[in-house]
């Protein structure tokens, strides 16, 4: 993509606007690179995985997490305040009878601090439009076939509110350490488009 | 009244496509657009709600044909012009 004609044209326009803003004192030398680095260092699915594993092994933490996620993740040294504004976080947990999945129908709201940069499919009109109409069908396309009697709840994120899913702890993991458990958790599991 | 970004429940969009090993950005300019927006909001040139609004009021045909970060760049240049930072001609390099 970076080599095609339209991408080259917009890259040139972006460079032009950057130069204009530097000239007008609205952009410091080196600021763009610094902010890109900050963004990329600002979040990772490893954070969401760590929260999940801790909730699996500590029932009291799980309860606090579901009641007030912003406060609970601070116990693990994490925060939703790293972006442009502090975001309210609600964490929902899958059970044998209920599955949760997250979307932002209006655009792309997402807990970047806990999941890292969002995948393109999450931001696509295709996902945003369909997951609220036919969540079961969309999850099936992602390879997640849920029993017909599993209730599915779709959470629509907004400018002020972000959501994260705690997947179900897989069976046969009783002997695993918390770090090993965290290693099982994927970004899609934390969005709700995978089992774990 | 809803605007074109309010796509929840609409039908007719193409299939959901998952990209294996997807990078955070597909081209350098996308990362630059993200950083540029953060810089302008931090400086108070505009705020986050104004930025969202500028994306959401794009003409529907433009909104639907633009990529994610193309929408962002459109919103940035719209707001820079509206806030009087630069004229549309200056922003376009004319």
mmCIF file with all atom_site columns, N, CA and C in Angstrom, chain A residues 1 7 10 13-14 16-18 20-21 24 26-28 31-32 35-36 39-40 83 105-106 108 119-121 123 125-126 128-129 132-133 142 159 162 188, chain B residues 5-11 13-14 16-18 22 24-25 29-36 39 41-43 52 63 68 70-71 73 85-86 90-91 93:
data_model
loop_
_atom_site.group_PDB
_atom_site.id
_atom_site.type_symbol
_atom_site.label_atom_id
_atom_site.label_alt_id
_atom_site.label_comp_id
_atom_site.label_asym_id
_atom_site.label_entity_id
_atom_site.label_seq_id
_atom_site.pdbx_PDB_ins_code
_atom_site.Cartn_x
_atom_site.Cartn_y
_atom_site.Cartn_z
_atom_site.occupancy
_atom_site.B_iso_or_equiv
_atom_site.pdbx_formal_charge
_atom_site.auth_seq_id
_atom_site.auth_comp_id
_atom_site.auth_asym_id
_atom_site.auth_atom_id
_atom_site.pdbx_PDB_model_num
ATOM 1   N N  . UNK A 1 1   ? 0.821   -1.199  0.000  1.00 0.00 ? 1   UNK A N  1
ATOM 2   C CA . UNK A 1 1   ? 0.000   0.000   0.000  1.00 0.00 ? 1   UNK A CA 1
ATOM 3   C C  . UNK A 1 1   ? 0.861   1.257   0.000  1.00 0.00 ? 1   UNK A C  1
ATOM 4   N N  . UNK A 1 7   ? -1.396  6.541   -2.142 1.00 0.00 ? 7   UNK A N  1
ATOM 5   C CA . UNK A 1 7   ? -0.710  6.655   -0.865 1.00 0.00 ? 7   UNK A CA 1
ATOM 6   C C  . UNK A 1 7   ? 0.440   7.665   -0.959 1.00 0.00 ? 7   UNK A C  1
ATOM 7   N N  . UNK A 1 10  ? -1.101  11.213  -0.830 1.00 0.00 ? 10  UNK A N  1
ATOM 8   C CA . UNK A 1 10  ? -1.536  11.693  0.483  1.00 0.00 ? 10  UNK A CA 1
ATOM 9   C C  . UNK A 1 10  ? -0.326  11.869  1.406  1.00 0.00 ? 10  UNK A C  1
ATOM 10  N N  . UNK A 1 13  ? 0.880   15.267  0.809  1.00 0.00 ? 13  UNK A N  1
ATOM 11  C CA . UNK A 1 13  ? -0.004  16.286  1.404  1.00 0.00 ? 13  UNK A CA 1
ATOM 12  C C  . UNK A 1 13  ? 0.189   16.379  2.922  1.00 0.00 ? 13  UNK A C  1
ATOM 13  N N  . UNK A 1 14  ? 0.377   15.233  3.560  1.00 0.00 ? 14  UNK A N  1
ATOM 14  C CA . UNK A 1 14  ? 0.609   15.225  5.013  1.00 0.00 ? 14  UNK A CA 1
ATOM 15  C C  . UNK A 1 14  ? 1.920   15.951  5.323  1.00 0.00 ? 14  UNK A C  1
ATOM 16  N N  . UNK A 1 16  ? 3.334   18.235  3.617  1.00 0.00 ? 16  UNK A N  1
ATOM 17  C CA . UNK A 1 16  ? 3.147   19.663  3.367  1.00 0.00 ? 16  UNK A CA 1
ATOM 18  C C  . UNK A 1 16  ? 2.479   20.342  4.578  1.00 0.00 ? 16  UNK A C  1
ATOM 19  N N  . UNK A 1 17  ? 1.434   19.721  5.110  1.00 0.00 ? 17  UNK A N  1
ATOM 20  C CA . UNK A 1 17  ? 0.726   20.311  6.259  1.00 0.00 ? 17  UNK A CA 1
ATOM 21  C C  . UNK A 1 17  ? 1.643   20.344  7.486  1.00 0.00 ? 17  UNK A C  1
ATOM 22  N N  . UNK A 1 18  ? 2.420   19.285  7.668  1.00 0.00 ? 18  UNK A N  1
ATOM 23  C CA . UNK A 1 18  ? 3.385   19.281  8.784  1.00 0.00 ? 18  UNK A CA 1
ATOM 24  C C  . UNK A 1 18  ? 4.360   20.453  8.672  1.00 0.00 ? 18  UNK A C  1
ATOM 25  N N  . UNK A 1 20  ? 3.974   23.248  7.102  1.00 0.00 ? 20  UNK A N  1
ATOM 26  C CA . UNK A 1 20  ? 3.236   24.498  7.316  1.00 0.00 ? 20  UNK A CA 1
ATOM 27  C C  . UNK A 1 20  ? 3.059   24.773  8.812  1.00 0.00 ? 20  UNK A C  1
ATOM 28  N N  . UNK A 1 21  ? 2.719   23.726  9.557  1.00 0.00 ? 21  UNK A N  1
ATOM 29  C CA . UNK A 1 21  ? 2.476   23.884  10.998 1.00 0.00 ? 21  UNK A CA 1
ATOM 30  C C  . UNK A 1 21  ? 3.782   24.138  11.754 1.00 0.00 ? 21  UNK A C  1
ATOM 31  N N  . UNK A 1 24  ? 4.535   27.698  11.403 1.00 0.00 ? 24  UNK A N  1
ATOM 32  C CA . UNK A 1 24  ? 3.660   28.561  12.215 1.00 0.00 ? 24  UNK A CA 1
ATOM 33  C C  . UNK A 1 24  ? 3.789   28.307  13.706 1.00 0.00 ? 24  UNK A C  1
ATOM 34  N N  . UNK A 1 26  ? 3.340   25.562  15.427 1.00 0.00 ? 26  UNK A N  1
ATOM 35  C CA . UNK A 1 26  ? 2.348   24.666  16.050 1.00 0.00 ? 26  UNK A CA 1
ATOM 36  C C  . UNK A 1 26  ? 2.841   23.226  16.143 1.00 0.00 ? 26  UNK A C  1
ATOM 37  N N  . UNK A 1 27  ? 4.067   23.018  15.718 1.00 0.00 ? 27  UNK A N  1
ATOM 38  C CA . UNK A 1 27  ? 4.627   21.670  15.739 1.00 0.00 ? 27  UNK A CA 1
ATOM 39  C C  . UNK A 1 27  ? 6.128   21.810  15.998 1.00 0.00 ? 27  UNK A C  1
ATOM 40  N N  . UNK A 1 28  ? 6.600   21.098  17.022 1.00 0.00 ? 28  UNK A N  1
ATOM 41  C CA . UNK A 1 28  ? 8.028   21.190  17.331 1.00 0.00 ? 28  UNK A CA 1
ATOM 42  C C  . UNK A 1 28  ? 8.831   20.216  16.469 1.00 0.00 ? 28  UNK A C  1
ATOM 43  N N  . UNK A 1 31  ? 8.677   16.355  17.035 1.00 0.00 ? 31  UNK A N  1
ATOM 44  C CA . UNK A 1 31  ? 7.496   16.030  17.831 1.00 0.00 ? 31  UNK A CA 1
ATOM 45  C C  . UNK A 1 31  ? 6.690   14.862  17.246 1.00 0.00 ? 31  UNK A C  1
ATOM 46  N N  . UNK A 1 32  ? 6.590   14.839  15.924 1.00 0.00 ? 32  UNK A N  1
ATOM 47  C CA . UNK A 1 32  ? 5.805   13.765  15.286 1.00 0.00 ? 32  UNK A CA 1
ATOM 48  C C  . UNK A 1 32  ? 6.372   12.397  15.669 1.00 0.00 ? 32  UNK A C  1
ATOM 49  N N  . UNK A 1 35  ? 5.696   11.518  19.272 1.00 0.00 ? 35  UNK A N  1
ATOM 50  C CA . UNK A 1 35  ? 4.298   11.141  19.554 1.00 0.00 ? 35  UNK A CA 1
ATOM 51  C C  . UNK A 1 35  ? 3.943   9.766   18.970 1.00 0.00 ? 35  UNK A C  1
ATOM 52  N N  . UNK A 1 36  ? 4.551   9.430   17.840 1.00 0.00 ? 36  UNK A N  1
ATOM 53  C CA . UNK A 1 36  ? 4.327   8.081   17.279 1.00 0.00 ? 36  UNK A CA 1
ATOM 54  C C  . UNK A 1 36  ? 4.891   7.043   18.252 1.00 0.00 ? 36  UNK A C  1
ATOM 55  N N  . UNK A 1 39  ? 2.658   6.658   21.233 1.00 0.00 ? 39  UNK A N  1
ATOM 56  C CA . UNK A 1 39  ? 1.437   5.911   20.919 1.00 0.00 ? 39  UNK A CA 1
ATOM 57  C C  . UNK A 1 39  ? 1.726   4.414   20.904 1.00 0.00 ? 39  UNK A C  1
ATOM 58  N N  . UNK A 1 40  ? 2.806   4.028   20.226 1.00 0.00 ? 40  UNK A N  1
ATOM 59  C CA . UNK A 1 40  ? 3.108   2.605   20.083 1.00 0.00 ? 40  UNK A CA 1
ATOM 60  C C  . UNK A 1 40  ? 3.514   1.978   21.418 1.00 0.00 ? 40  UNK A C  1
ATOM 61  N N  . UNK A 1 83  ? -4.224  8.478   27.475 1.00 0.00 ? 83  UNK A N  1
ATOM 62  C CA . UNK A 1 83  ? -4.527  9.088   26.176 1.00 0.00 ? 83  UNK A CA 1
ATOM 63  C C  . UNK A 1 83  ? -4.825  10.565  26.306 1.00 0.00 ? 83  UNK A C  1
ATOM 64  N N  . UNK A 1 105 ? -19.865 1.367   17.099 1.00 0.00 ? 105 UNK A N  1
ATOM 65  C CA . UNK A 1 105 ? -20.597 1.511   15.833 1.00 0.00 ? 105 UNK A CA 1
ATOM 66  C C  . UNK A 1 105 ? -20.343 2.865   15.182 1.00 0.00 ? 105 UNK A C  1
ATOM 67  N N  . UNK A 1 106 ? -20.055 3.885   16.003 1.00 0.00 ? 106 UNK A N  1
ATOM 68  C CA . UNK A 1 106 ? -19.911 5.238   15.439 1.00 0.00 ? 106 UNK A CA 1
ATOM 69  C C  . UNK A 1 106 ? -18.535 5.479   14.839 1.00 0.00 ? 106 UNK A C  1
ATOM 70  N N  . UNK A 1 108 ? -14.428 4.161   16.277 1.00 0.00 ? 108 UNK A N  1
ATOM 71  C CA . UNK A 1 108 ? -13.346 3.225   16.580 1.00 0.00 ? 108 UNK A CA 1
ATOM 72  C C  . UNK A 1 108 ? -12.922 3.250   18.044 1.00 0.00 ? 108 UNK A C  1
ATOM 73  N N  . UNK A 1 119 ? -7.207  -3.390  15.493 1.00 0.00 ? 119 UNK A N  1
ATOM 74  C CA . UNK A 1 119 ? -7.089  -3.947  14.144 1.00 0.00 ? 119 UNK A CA 1
ATOM 75  C C  . UNK A 1 119 ? -8.018  -3.228  13.166 1.00 0.00 ? 119 UNK A C  1
ATOM 76  N N  . UNK A 1 120 ? -7.679  -3.265  11.882 1.00 0.00 ? 120 UNK A N  1
ATOM 77  C CA . UNK A 1 120 ? -8.475  -2.564  10.863 1.00 0.00 ? 120 UNK A CA 1
ATOM 78  C C  . UNK A 1 120 ? -9.913  -3.092  10.832 1.00 0.00 ? 120 UNK A C  1
ATOM 79  N N  . UNK A 1 121 ? -10.086 -4.387  11.051 1.00 0.00 ? 121 UNK A N  1
ATOM 80  C CA . UNK A 1 121 ? -11.462 -4.912  10.962 1.00 0.00 ? 121 UNK A CA 1
ATOM 81  C C  . UNK A 1 121 ? -12.358 -4.302  12.031 1.00 0.00 ? 121 UNK A C  1
ATOM 82  N N  . UNK A 1 123 ? -12.348 -1.319  13.023 1.00 0.00 ? 123 UNK A N  1
ATOM 83  C CA . UNK A 1 123 ? -12.721 0.030   12.589 1.00 0.00 ? 123 UNK A CA 1
ATOM 84  C C  . UNK A 1 123 ? -13.542 0.028   11.301 1.00 0.00 ? 123 UNK A C  1
ATOM 85  N N  . UNK A 1 125 ? -16.484 -0.436  8.520  1.00 0.00 ? 125 UNK A N  1
ATOM 86  C CA . UNK A 1 125 ? -17.946 -0.316  8.485  1.00 0.00 ? 125 UNK A CA 1
ATOM 87  C C  . UNK A 1 125 ? -18.584 -1.714  8.501  1.00 0.00 ? 125 UNK A C  1
ATOM 88  N N  . UNK A 1 126 ? -17.897 -2.687  7.907  1.00 0.00 ? 126 UNK A N  1
ATOM 89  C CA . UNK A 1 126 ? -18.446 -4.042  7.822  1.00 0.00 ? 126 UNK A CA 1
ATOM 90  C C  . UNK A 1 126 ? -18.712 -4.611  9.219  1.00 0.00 ? 126 UNK A C  1
ATOM 91  N N  . UNK A 1 128 ? -18.670 -2.882  12.195 1.00 0.00 ? 128 UNK A N  1
ATOM 92  C CA . UNK A 1 128 ? -19.501 -1.965  12.991 1.00 0.00 ? 128 UNK A CA 1
ATOM 93  C C  . UNK A 1 128 ? -20.984 -2.106  12.649 1.00 0.00 ? 128 UNK A C  1
ATOM 94  N N  . UNK A 1 129 ? -21.276 -2.279  11.381 1.00 0.00 ? 129 UNK A N  1
ATOM 95  C CA . UNK A 1 129 ? -22.680 -2.349  10.979 1.00 0.00 ? 129 UNK A CA 1
ATOM 96  C C  . UNK A 1 129 ? -23.297 -3.690  11.355 1.00 0.00 ? 129 UNK A C  1
ATOM 97  N N  . UNK A 1 132 ? -23.869 -5.673  15.515 1.00 0.00 ? 132 UNK A N  1
ATOM 98  C CA . UNK A 1 132 ? -25.050 -5.355  16.331 1.00 0.00 ? 132 UNK A CA 1
ATOM 99  C C  . UNK A 1 132 ? -26.321 -5.990  15.770 1.00 0.00 ? 132 UNK A C  1
ATOM 100 N N  . UNK A 1 133 ? -26.328 -6.279  14.491 1.00 0.00 ? 133 UNK A N  1
ATOM 101 C CA . UNK A 1 133 ? -27.513 -6.863  13.862 1.00 0.00 ? 133 UNK A CA 1
ATOM 102 C C  . UNK A 1 133 ? -27.489 -8.390  13.959 1.00 0.00 ? 133 UNK A C  1
ATOM 103 N N  . UNK A 1 142 ? -15.761 -15.396 12.553 1.00 0.00 ? 142 UNK A N  1
ATOM 104 C CA . UNK A 1 142 ? -14.464 -15.331 13.232 1.00 0.00 ? 142 UNK A CA 1
ATOM 105 C C  . UNK A 1 142 ? -14.045 -16.707 13.760 1.00 0.00 ? 142 UNK A C  1
ATOM 106 N N  . UNK A 1 159 ? -17.334 7.826   23.088 1.00 0.00 ? 159 UNK A N  1
ATOM 107 C CA . UNK A 1 159 ? -16.217 8.727   23.330 1.00 0.00 ? 159 UNK A CA 1
ATOM 108 C C  . UNK A 1 159 ? -15.724 8.642   24.777 1.00 0.00 ? 159 UNK A C  1
ATOM 109 N N  . UNK A 1 162 ? -15.191 2.908   27.466 1.00 0.00 ? 162 UNK A N  1
ATOM 110 C CA . UNK A 1 162 ? -14.537 1.810   26.746 1.00 0.00 ? 162 UNK A CA 1
ATOM 111 C C  . UNK A 1 162 ? -14.885 0.491   27.438 1.00 0.00 ? 162 UNK A C  1
ATOM 112 N N  . UNK A 1 188 ? -8.248  -10.738 20.287 1.00 0.00 ? 188 UNK A N  1
ATOM 113 C CA . UNK A 1 188 ? -9.624  -11.026 19.884 1.00 0.00 ? 188 UNK A CA 1
ATOM 114 C C  . UNK A 1 188 ? -10.449 -11.558 21.062 1.00 0.00 ? 188 UNK A C  1
ATOM 115 N N  . UNK B 2 5   ? -21.666 8.187   9.774  1.00 0.00 ? 5   UNK B N  1
ATOM 116 C CA . UNK B 2 5   ? -20.808 7.323   10.598 1.00 0.00 ? 5   UNK B CA 1
ATOM 117 C C  . UNK B 2 5   ? -21.622 6.352   11.458 1.00 0.00 ? 5   UNK B C  1
ATOM 118 N N  . UNK B 2 6   ? -22.915 6.641   11.621 1.00 0.00 ? 6   UNK B N  1
ATOM 119 C CA . UNK B 2 6   ? -23.758 5.831   12.515 1.00 0.00 ? 6   UNK B CA 1
ATOM 120 C C  . UNK B 2 6   ? -24.231 4.591   11.760 1.00 0.00 ? 6   UNK B C  1
ATOM 121 N N  . UNK B 2 7   ? -23.308 3.644   11.538 1.00 0.00 ? 7   UNK B N  1
ATOM 122 C CA . UNK B 2 7   ? -23.593 2.521   10.630 1.00 0.00 ? 7   UNK B CA 1
ATOM 123 C C  . UNK B 2 7   ? -24.188 1.300   11.326 1.00 0.00 ? 7   UNK B C  1
ATOM 124 N N  . UNK B 2 8   ? -24.317 1.344   12.665 1.00 0.00 ? 8   UNK B N  1
ATOM 125 C CA . UNK B 2 8   ? -24.805 0.171   13.391 1.00 0.00 ? 8   UNK B CA 1
ATOM 126 C C  . UNK B 2 8   ? -26.132 -0.329  12.828 1.00 0.00 ? 8   UNK B C  1
ATOM 127 N N  . UNK B 2 9   ? -26.171 -1.593  12.404 1.00 0.00 ? 9   UNK B N  1
ATOM 128 C CA . UNK B 2 9   ? -27.390 -2.186  11.900 1.00 0.00 ? 9   UNK B CA 1
ATOM 129 C C  . UNK B 2 9   ? -27.607 -2.029  10.401 1.00 0.00 ? 9   UNK B C  1
ATOM 130 N N  . UNK B 2 10  ? -26.802 -1.162  9.749  1.00 0.00 ? 10  UNK B N  1
ATOM 131 C CA . UNK B 2 10  ? -26.964 -1.005  8.287  1.00 0.00 ? 10  UNK B CA 1
ATOM 132 C C  . UNK B 2 10  ? -26.585 -2.292  7.564  1.00 0.00 ? 10  UNK B C  1
ATOM 133 N N  . UNK B 2 11  ? -27.207 -2.498  6.439  1.00 0.00 ? 11  UNK B N  1
ATOM 134 C CA . UNK B 2 11  ? -26.828 -3.661  5.626  1.00 0.00 ? 11  UNK B CA 1
ATOM 135 C C  . UNK B 2 11  ? -26.144 -3.177  4.343  1.00 0.00 ? 11  UNK B C  1
ATOM 136 N N  . UNK B 2 13  ? -22.708 -3.554  3.534  1.00 0.00 ? 13  UNK B N  1
ATOM 137 C CA . UNK B 2 13  ? -21.253 -3.398  3.523  1.00 0.00 ? 13  UNK B CA 1
ATOM 138 C C  . UNK B 2 13  ? -20.590 -4.723  3.152  1.00 0.00 ? 13  UNK B C  1
ATOM 139 N N  . UNK B 2 14  ? -19.360 -4.657  2.658  1.00 0.00 ? 14  UNK B N  1
ATOM 140 C CA . UNK B 2 14  ? -18.685 -5.900  2.261  1.00 0.00 ? 14  UNK B CA 1
ATOM 141 C C  . UNK B 2 14  ? -18.344 -6.772  3.465  1.00 0.00 ? 14  UNK B C  1
ATOM 142 N N  . UNK B 2 16  ? -16.343 -8.799  6.421  1.00 0.00 ? 16  UNK B N  1
ATOM 143 C CA . UNK B 2 16  ? -15.304 -8.421  7.381  1.00 0.00 ? 16  UNK B CA 1
ATOM 144 C C  . UNK B 2 16  ? -14.016 -9.136  6.975  1.00 0.00 ? 16  UNK B C  1
ATOM 145 N N  . UNK B 2 17  ? -12.954 -8.366  6.862  1.00 0.00 ? 17  UNK B N  1
ATOM 146 C CA . UNK B 2 17  ? -11.678 -8.958  6.440  1.00 0.00 ? 17  UNK B CA 1
ATOM 147 C C  . UNK B 2 17  ? -10.661 -8.831  7.564  1.00 0.00 ? 17  UNK B C  1
ATOM 148 N N  . UNK B 2 18  ? -10.119 -9.970  7.968  1.00 0.00 ? 18  UNK B N  1
ATOM 149 C CA . UNK B 2 18  ? -9.060  -9.987  8.978  1.00 0.00 ? 18  UNK B CA 1
ATOM 150 C C  . UNK B 2 18  ? -7.713  -10.072 8.281  1.00 0.00 ? 18  UNK B C  1
ATOM 151 N N  . UNK B 2 22  ? -1.230  -8.018  11.243 1.00 0.00 ? 22  UNK B N  1
ATOM 152 C CA . UNK B 2 22  ? -1.457  -6.635  10.806 1.00 0.00 ? 22  UNK B CA 1
ATOM 153 C C  . UNK B 2 22  ? -0.547  -5.656  11.549 1.00 0.00 ? 22  UNK B C  1
ATOM 154 N N  . UNK B 2 24  ? 0.559   -1.863  13.021 1.00 0.00 ? 24  UNK B N  1
ATOM 155 C CA . UNK B 2 24  ? -0.222  -0.772  13.619 1.00 0.00 ? 24  UNK B CA 1
ATOM 156 C C  . UNK B 2 24  ? -0.590  0.265   12.555 1.00 0.00 ? 24  UNK B C  1
ATOM 157 N N  . UNK B 2 25  ? 0.321   0.487   11.627 1.00 0.00 ? 25  UNK B N  1
ATOM 158 C CA . UNK B 2 25  ? 0.071   1.428   10.528 1.00 0.00 ? 25  UNK B CA 1
ATOM 159 C C  . UNK B 2 25  ? 0.451   0.757   9.219  1.00 0.00 ? 25  UNK B C  1
ATOM 160 N N  . UNK B 2 29  ? 2.710   7.645   6.543  1.00 0.00 ? 29  UNK B N  1
ATOM 161 C CA . UNK B 2 29  ? 1.872   8.848   6.643  1.00 0.00 ? 29  UNK B CA 1
ATOM 162 C C  . UNK B 2 29  ? 0.719   8.634   7.624  1.00 0.00 ? 29  UNK B C  1
ATOM 163 N N  . UNK B 2 30  ? 0.250   7.403   7.772  1.00 0.00 ? 30  UNK B N  1
ATOM 164 C CA . UNK B 2 30  ? -0.841  7.154   8.718  1.00 0.00 ? 30  UNK B CA 1
ATOM 165 C C  . UNK B 2 30  ? -0.381  7.460   10.148 1.00 0.00 ? 30  UNK B C  1
ATOM 166 N N  . UNK B 2 31  ? 0.818   7.024   10.477 1.00 0.00 ? 31  UNK B N  1
ATOM 167 C CA . UNK B 2 31  ? 1.372   7.310   11.803 1.00 0.00 ? 31  UNK B CA 1
ATOM 168 C C  . UNK B 2 31  ? 1.548   8.817   11.988 1.00 0.00 ? 31  UNK B C  1
ATOM 169 N N  . UNK B 2 32  ? 1.986   9.498   10.910 1.00 0.00 ? 32  UNK B N  1
ATOM 170 C CA . UNK B 2 32  ? 2.168   10.951  10.996 1.00 0.00 ? 32  UNK B CA 1
ATOM 171 C C  . UNK B 2 32  ? 0.836   11.658  11.238 1.00 0.00 ? 32  UNK B C  1
ATOM 172 N N  . UNK B 2 33  ? -0.222  11.181  10.593 1.00 0.00 ? 33  UNK B N  1
ATOM 173 C CA . UNK B 2 33  ? -1.541  11.791  10.777 1.00 0.00 ? 33  UNK B CA 1
ATOM 174 C C  . UNK B 2 33  ? -2.001  11.619  12.231 1.00 0.00 ? 33  UNK B C  1
ATOM 175 N N  . UNK B 2 34  ? -1.797  10.441  12.778 1.00 0.00 ? 34  UNK B N  1
ATOM 176 C CA . UNK B 2 34  ? -2.176  10.207  14.174 1.00 0.00 ? 34  UNK B CA 1
ATOM 177 C C  . UNK B 2 34  ? -1.411  11.155  15.106 1.00 0.00 ? 34  UNK B C  1
ATOM 178 N N  . UNK B 2 35  ? -0.111  11.291  14.868 1.00 0.00 ? 35  UNK B N  1
ATOM 179 C CA . UNK B 2 35  ? 0.721   12.139  15.726 1.00 0.00 ? 35  UNK B CA 1
ATOM 180 C C  . UNK B 2 35  ? 0.364   13.615  15.565 1.00 0.00 ? 35  UNK B C  1
ATOM 181 N N  . UNK B 2 36  ? 0.091   13.998  14.339 1.00 0.00 ? 36  UNK B N  1
ATOM 182 C CA . UNK B 2 36  ? -0.282  15.386  14.046 1.00 0.00 ? 36  UNK B CA 1
ATOM 183 C C  . UNK B 2 36  ? -1.559  15.753  14.805 1.00 0.00 ? 36  UNK B C  1
ATOM 184 N N  . UNK B 2 39  ? -0.856  16.176  18.460 1.00 0.00 ? 39  UNK B N  1
ATOM 185 C CA . UNK B 2 39  ? -0.130  17.431  18.715 1.00 0.00 ? 39  UNK B CA 1
ATOM 186 C C  . UNK B 2 39  ? -1.087  18.626  18.709 1.00 0.00 ? 39  UNK B C  1
ATOM 187 N N  . UNK B 2 41  ? -4.377  18.646  19.225 1.00 0.00 ? 41  UNK B N  1
ATOM 188 C CA . UNK B 2 41  ? -5.309  18.601  20.355 1.00 0.00 ? 41  UNK B CA 1
ATOM 189 C C  . UNK B 2 41  ? -4.588  19.008  21.646 1.00 0.00 ? 41  UNK B C  1
ATOM 190 N N  . UNK B 2 42  ? -3.357  18.511  21.841 1.00 0.00 ? 42  UNK B N  1
ATOM 191 C CA . UNK B 2 42  ? -2.586  18.887  23.034 1.00 0.00 ? 42  UNK B CA 1
ATOM 192 C C  . UNK B 2 42  ? -2.339  20.391  23.093 1.00 0.00 ? 42  UNK B C  1
ATOM 193 N N  . UNK B 2 43  ? -2.181  21.005  21.930 1.00 0.00 ? 43  UNK B N  1
ATOM 194 C CA . UNK B 2 43  ? -1.956  22.454  21.904 1.00 0.00 ? 43  UNK B CA 1
ATOM 195 C C  . UNK B 2 43  ? -3.248  23.244  22.024 1.00 0.00 ? 43  UNK B C  1
ATOM 196 N N  . UNK B 2 52  ? -13.883 14.560  16.265 1.00 0.00 ? 52  UNK B N  1
ATOM 197 C CA . UNK B 2 52  ? -14.855 13.528  15.897 1.00 0.00 ? 52  UNK B CA 1
ATOM 198 C C  . UNK B 2 52  ? -15.952 14.095  15.006 1.00 0.00 ? 52  UNK B C  1
ATOM 199 N N  . UNK B 2 63  ? -16.984 10.054  3.039  1.00 0.00 ? 63  UNK B N  1
ATOM 200 C CA . UNK B 2 63  ? -16.776 9.245   4.244  1.00 0.00 ? 63  UNK B CA 1
ATOM 201 C C  . UNK B 2 63  ? -16.617 7.778   3.871  1.00 0.00 ? 63  UNK B C  1
ATOM 202 N N  . UNK B 2 68  ? -9.480  4.848   6.901  1.00 0.00 ? 68  UNK B N  1
ATOM 203 C CA . UNK B 2 68  ? -9.568  5.348   8.274  1.00 0.00 ? 68  UNK B CA 1
ATOM 204 C C  . UNK B 2 68  ? -8.730  6.614   8.477  1.00 0.00 ? 68  UNK B C  1
ATOM 205 N N  . UNK B 2 70  ? -7.334  8.478   6.170  1.00 0.00 ? 70  UNK B N  1
ATOM 206 C CA . UNK B 2 70  ? -7.734  9.544   5.239  1.00 0.00 ? 70  UNK B CA 1
ATOM 207 C C  . UNK B 2 70  ? -8.845  10.384  5.859  1.00 0.00 ? 70  UNK B C  1
ATOM 208 N N  . UNK B 2 71  ? -9.758  9.733   6.577  1.00 0.00 ? 71  UNK B N  1
ATOM 209 C CA . UNK B 2 71  ? -10.813 10.487  7.271  1.00 0.00 ? 71  UNK B CA 1
ATOM 210 C C  . UNK B 2 71  ? -10.183 11.417  8.308  1.00 0.00 ? 71  UNK B C  1
ATOM 211 N N  . UNK B 2 73  ? -7.210  12.734  8.279  1.00 0.00 ? 73  UNK B N  1
ATOM 212 C CA . UNK B 2 73  ? -6.499  13.846  7.648  1.00 0.00 ? 73  UNK B CA 1
ATOM 213 C C  . UNK B 2 73  ? -7.497  14.877  7.102  1.00 0.00 ? 73  UNK B C  1
ATOM 214 N N  . UNK B 2 85  ? -6.136  28.686  11.147 1.00 0.00 ? 85  UNK B N  1
ATOM 215 C CA . UNK B 2 85  ? -4.693  28.417  11.210 1.00 0.00 ? 85  UNK B CA 1
ATOM 216 C C  . UNK B 2 85  ? -4.069  28.601  9.829  1.00 0.00 ? 85  UNK B C  1
ATOM 217 N N  . UNK B 2 86  ? -4.783  28.157  8.810  1.00 0.00 ? 86  UNK B N  1
ATOM 218 C CA . UNK B 2 86  ? -4.298  28.290  7.442  1.00 0.00 ? 86  UNK B CA 1
ATOM 219 C C  . UNK B 2 86  ? -5.497  28.275  6.499  1.00 0.00 ? 86  UNK B C  1
ATOM 220 N N  . UNK B 2 90  ? -3.653  27.236  1.262  1.00 0.00 ? 90  UNK B N  1
ATOM 221 C CA . UNK B 2 90  ? -2.346  26.974  1.879  1.00 0.00 ? 90  UNK B CA 1
ATOM 222 C C  . UNK B 2 90  ? -2.214  25.506  2.270  1.00 0.00 ? 90  UNK B C  1
ATOM 223 N N  . UNK B 2 91  ? -3.294  24.962  2.837  1.00 0.00 ? 91  UNK B N  1
ATOM 224 C CA . UNK B 2 91  ? -3.253  23.567  3.275  1.00 0.00 ? 91  UNK B CA 1
ATOM 225 C C  . UNK B 2 91  ? -3.104  22.612  2.097  1.00 0.00 ? 91  UNK B C  1
ATOM 226 N N  . UNK B 2 93  ? -1.493  23.339  -0.512 1.00 0.00 ? 93  UNK B N  1
ATOM 227 C CA . UNK B 2 93  ? -0.203  23.579  -1.144 1.00 0.00 ? 93  UNK B CA 1
ATOM 228 C C  . UNK B 2 93  ? -0.311  24.366  -2.435 1.00 0.00 ? 93  UNK B C  1
#
